[in-house]
XYZ file of C-alpha atoms in Angstrom:
231
model
C -24.650 57.792 66.584
C -25.278 56.999 70.246
C -22.516 56.885 72.844
C -23.055 53.128 73.292
C -22.321 52.473 69.614
C -19.178 54.581 69.698
C -17.963 52.738 72.798
C -18.294 49.328 71.118
C -16.507 50.224 67.862
C -12.917 49.692 69.137
C -13.810 46.210 70.356
C -15.447 45.348 67.063
C -12.466 46.554 65.024
C -10.053 44.653 67.255
C -11.955 41.403 66.751
C -12.134 41.895 63.013
C -8.397 42.552 62.903
C -7.645 39.255 64.636
C -9.722 37.251 62.159
C -7.614 38.529 59.230
C -4.212 37.971 60.808
C -3.787 34.292 59.897
C -0.515 34.549 57.931
C 2.981 35.466 59.168
C 2.549 38.991 57.762
C 0.376 41.031 55.407
C 2.716 40.303 52.466
C 1.595 36.675 52.433
C -1.448 35.476 50.508
C -3.809 32.986 52.130
C -5.604 30.149 50.377
C -7.669 27.776 52.499
C -5.468 26.738 55.457
C -2.106 27.824 54.005
C -0.202 31.038 53.320
C 2.003 31.719 50.300
C 4.654 34.221 49.321
C 6.976 34.646 46.364
C 10.313 36.103 47.441
C 11.342 37.941 44.313
C 15.091 38.142 44.563
C 18.072 36.825 42.664
C 19.702 34.046 44.654
C 23.093 32.563 43.870
C 22.823 28.870 44.528
C 25.011 25.798 44.668
C 22.086 23.431 45.187
C 18.365 23.506 45.838
C 18.924 23.714 49.597
C 20.101 27.302 49.095
C 16.710 28.126 47.622
C 14.922 26.251 50.380
C 16.803 28.249 53.009
C 15.279 31.423 51.583
C 11.905 30.150 52.778
C 12.854 28.460 56.042
C 14.848 31.503 57.147
C 12.131 33.946 56.136
C 9.389 32.788 58.517
C 8.905 30.160 61.186
C 7.234 27.073 59.749
C 7.766 28.107 56.129
C 9.204 25.843 53.456
C 9.408 25.613 49.697
C 6.094 25.207 47.960
C 4.239 21.903 47.876
C 1.032 21.502 45.870
C -1.608 18.891 46.638
C -4.613 19.385 44.373
C -5.836 21.067 41.222
C -7.427 23.942 43.154
C -4.170 24.838 44.888
C -2.254 24.591 41.609
C -4.792 26.883 39.934
C -4.527 29.356 42.825
C -0.724 29.519 42.458
C -1.038 30.036 38.703
C -3.642 32.793 39.094
C -1.602 34.567 41.760
C 1.447 34.606 39.520
C -0.649 36.187 36.783
C -2.218 38.867 38.992
C 0.230 39.571 41.803
C 3.646 37.961 41.582
C 6.100 38.796 38.839
C 8.454 35.982 37.932
C 10.313 34.235 35.178
C 8.696 31.334 33.359
C 9.946 28.527 35.614
C 9.977 28.496 39.422
C 11.456 25.716 41.513
C 9.003 23.507 43.351
C 9.915 22.219 46.798
C 10.523 18.623 45.833
C 13.502 16.324 45.396
C 14.113 12.978 43.773
C 14.570 10.204 46.349
C 16.952 7.659 44.847
C 15.961 5.043 47.438
C 12.293 5.095 46.487
C 12.958 6.282 42.946
C 10.263 8.895 43.280
C 9.771 12.600 43.927
C 9.016 13.784 47.454
C 8.143 17.137 48.974
C 10.686 18.836 51.207
C 7.975 19.697 53.747
C 7.387 15.914 54.154
C 3.775 16.093 53.024
C 2.396 13.273 50.893
C 2.731 13.350 47.132
C -0.988 13.220 46.327
C -1.056 15.266 43.125
C 1.080 16.153 40.121
C 0.840 18.302 37.033
C 3.650 16.887 34.921
C 3.781 17.457 31.218
C 2.612 14.212 29.568
C 5.957 13.783 27.819
C 7.816 13.820 31.155
C 5.797 11.298 33.126
C 8.558 8.679 33.215
C 11.663 10.853 33.138
C 12.803 10.552 36.743
C 16.528 11.212 37.026
C 18.783 11.386 40.088
C 19.728 15.040 39.714
C 16.342 16.274 38.587
C 14.353 19.147 40.026
C 10.751 20.133 39.398
C 9.710 23.519 38.034
C 6.340 25.287 38.019
C 5.618 27.015 34.708
C 4.104 30.372 35.648
C 2.339 30.817 32.300
C 0.494 27.497 32.275
C 0.661 25.898 35.720
C 2.243 22.785 34.215
C 5.162 21.125 36.007
C 8.306 20.190 34.187
C 11.528 18.453 35.126
C 14.922 20.070 34.803
C 18.483 19.981 35.982
C 19.016 20.985 39.599
C 22.436 22.424 38.780
C 21.520 26.076 38.307
C 23.807 28.954 39.226
C 21.022 31.314 40.294
C 17.266 31.626 40.609
C 15.029 34.691 40.370
C 12.963 33.943 43.438
C 11.691 31.415 45.933
C 8.082 30.307 46.246
C 7.295 29.603 49.899
C 4.387 28.132 51.818
C 3.451 28.114 55.492
C 0.536 26.325 57.086
C -1.763 28.395 59.255
C -0.977 27.412 62.832
C -3.487 25.321 64.802
C -4.433 28.271 66.995
C -4.974 30.626 64.087
C -6.752 27.975 62.032
C -9.488 27.392 64.577
C -9.677 30.718 66.407
C -11.339 32.601 63.534
C -14.554 30.580 64.014
C -14.702 31.782 67.615
C -13.834 35.297 66.528
C -16.639 35.227 63.980
C -19.075 34.153 66.691
C -17.839 36.854 69.061
C -17.941 39.435 66.285
C -21.518 38.467 65.472
C -22.449 38.842 69.134
C -20.790 42.262 69.271
C -22.628 43.387 66.144
C -25.919 42.083 67.543
C -25.273 43.840 70.855
C -24.390 47.054 69.041
C -27.605 46.859 67.031
C -29.690 46.261 70.163
C -27.976 49.146 71.955
C -28.563 51.415 68.985
C -32.270 50.549 68.807
C -32.600 50.920 72.568
C -30.872 54.301 72.427
C -33.220 55.511 69.690
C -36.290 54.389 71.677
C -35.052 56.025 74.886
C -34.267 59.236 73.020
C -37.726 59.231 71.408
C -39.471 58.695 74.758
C -37.328 61.390 76.353
C -38.197 63.911 73.645
C -41.897 63.012 73.843
C -41.985 63.354 77.630
C -40.089 66.634 77.397
C -42.620 67.998 74.895
C -45.517 66.747 77.008
C -44.015 68.362 80.103
C -43.686 71.718 78.386
C -47.332 71.561 77.272
C -48.565 70.761 80.771
C -46.446 73.562 82.184
C -48.042 76.005 79.748
C -51.511 75.044 80.962
C -50.664 75.140 84.632
C -48.973 78.507 84.397
C -51.917 80.260 82.710
C -52.908 83.433 84.684
C -55.828 83.044 87.082
C -57.804 85.807 88.788
C -57.451 85.803 92.516
C -60.361 86.691 94.785
C -60.050 88.208 98.206
C -62.603 88.885 100.924
C -63.284 92.452 99.756
C -64.277 91.269 96.314
C -66.618 88.644 97.749
C -68.289 91.324 99.998
C -68.829 93.682 97.041
C -70.386 90.874 95.012
C -72.751 90.054 97.879
C -73.874 93.681 98.228
C -74.502 93.994 94.500
C -76.639 90.863 94.612
C -78.742 92.280 97.501
C -79.289 95.528 95.636
C -80.513 93.759 92.555
C -82.895 91.678 94.595
């Protein structure tokens, strides 16, 4: 590996590191433009706000989970199956608004999707919370008055800077890789030409240093006399 390639490796690794650091920490899991974490801990609660505080206090910009489409719901379900260990029902970050007589997300995002069990479509009660069933991904309604929960499911949006910087980082990374490739090829060519010129130089030196007989005036005189004698 040429010295130019070695010199560019730290820069390349640094850029690649930045593109992966979109979530608050490595313990979070990213899906599209959001990060998720399940805080597996037993929490004594008086109301759902105690559970919500587990998320808001854990990381800046975090809140209890909100789910907005089938893909996100499927991602949460799959992550519970493969990574997170939890009981059957996990609180969702929603509350029942008695003024509008409807459920709303705590993070103030729009209620654009639901996964209620068909039998619970119309059962909206004042003191009702929503639960995510970790075995099926179905939502169900239940009493908010629980004494403890086994964990809090949190969500944090990727910040504006981190959401759009990766595209630039990818471009820069591609340029670095291209530059590294060009430098590598150039180094190989230069090395090849150097070795060829070195070999050629040694060959020429061998020819130029071959022993040659030197003639002096005495030798020339003897040759002339011998020629006269023959004649």
